[in-house]
């Protein structure tokens, strides 16, 4: 675990693979509707960042999202991807360059997992070997064992697993942009939290440009680099960082949308990877228990982290438990508290409370163990977040509507 710090900062040096998206005066008028569903919106979505679209039901979130990949044709305005004006290019061509994930994955039920993932690569004419390799890589990326899941049909998967396959499918041809419409709306809260953490981890690795529609403001705070709060007609009420929206909502509409407990929500802002982790003594299945115990004693640690051949945590036996063993067991202990390095401190705290361990194991790249987070570290960080929350400043990207006075960041 000597390279804990390296592992955690690694993502920051990775290159951005996403492209910026610019909506310029984009309007959608549905036939027979009095008012436009989306009214002259201008929005810059920075490359390699996650932008969350939130707002009341019917305010135009889905319409805005679908105009980006032209599942819905804009009535007016331009859409620019990177440097390229894509307003008039072929929609199918465009959609091959933009991954799209809908609720519950939207998988084709008559195709296996592998076939679902292979759709776009096949359309692009990749050969079978390359498609197979890519499928394996992507299943790994979304933490589904390729040999177990490759040949299953969607109905043989849980909702969360289907959603993961949906993400794998959207990423198949390595598009610079990923659009997601309430991707985690259909799963239970615990699965939702895991999928969110997974997405954060994947994004840390890939640095795509990701636009996500959500109903859940807490989810927006957790996942977003930026949040757009829309009112009806996709009028931008505020476009800013989660920190600033929470600390300085632009008006009463935004304030009411955030709901009560904005202060508490700020605790959802800080990630496990941002705090100092403790080191741990590790062992592998089959190792001598006496040897592991001796190393734990020498280091002054109460527990030993058992990791598999890919450094993924399996169990976390105490010294007392080790005394009763001859060799380290292979079995995974489902009660082991584990959080991804992209999880929020709130999530880490939840995990610790559920397992009553007072600490949790932290995993980074591909689920590998990187260190231990303790309840003391979380409490200290939470106090620091409280203090720092209001002075987060950043140059907000532009977002306006044609008919509104400029609605930039809250101070813009
Ligand atoms: N195909 C359509 N024909 C006519 N009107 C539509 C169509 N699709 C959406 N609308 C209307 O456009 C407005 C915006 O719809 P949209 O689906 O973009 O909202 P949303 O913000 O995604 O809402 P929700 O949170 O409920 O998903 C709504 O008033 C809706 O009734
Ligand atoms: Mg919608």
Short mmCIF file of C-alpha atoms in Angstrom, two decimals, residues 20 35 37-38 42 100 118 128 174 183 187 221 233 239 246 257 262 283 292 299 306 326 337 372 390 393 398 406:
data_model
loop_
_atom_site.label_atom_id
_atom_site.label_comp_id
_atom_site.label_asym_id
_atom_site.label_seq_id
_atom_site.Cartn_x
_atom_site.Cartn_y
_atom_site.Cartn_z
CA UNK A 20 -17.13 20.40 -24.97
CA UNK A 35 -45.08 27.63 -25.29
CA UNK A 37 -40.64 23.20 -24.20
CA UNK A 38 -37.12 24.60 -24.43
CA UNK A 42 -27.51 28.83 -24.56
CA UNK A 100 -26.77 7.48 -24.33
CA UNK A 118 -21.41 -4.75 -29.25
CA UNK A 128 -15.04 -9.96 -33.94
CA UNK A 174 -15.36 5.26 -26.61
CA UNK A 183 -29.96 6.69 -15.05
CA UNK A 187 -33.06 1.18 -8.54
CA UNK A 221 -24.55 17.53 -5.74
CA UNK A 233 -39.19 26.15 -20.64
CA UNK A 239 -25.72 27.35 -13.52
CA UNK A 246 -25.84 25.38 -1.98
CA UNK A 257 -35.62 23.50 -5.21
CA UNK A 262 -28.63 22.78 2.32
CA UNK A 283 -2.38 -10.55 3.22
CA UNK A 292 0.07 -11.90 9.04
CA UNK A 299 2.71 -2.27 12.71
CA UNK A 306 -7.18 -9.77 2.93
CA UNK A 326 -3.70 -21.33 10.41
CA UNK A 337 -17.24 -2.25 4.84
CA UNK A 372 -8.49 2.73 5.27
CA UNK A 390 -18.77 29.34 1.13
CA UNK A 393 -15.03 30.23 -6.28
CA UNK A 398 -22.04 30.44 -19.62
CA UNK A 406 -27.99 37.04 -18.44
#
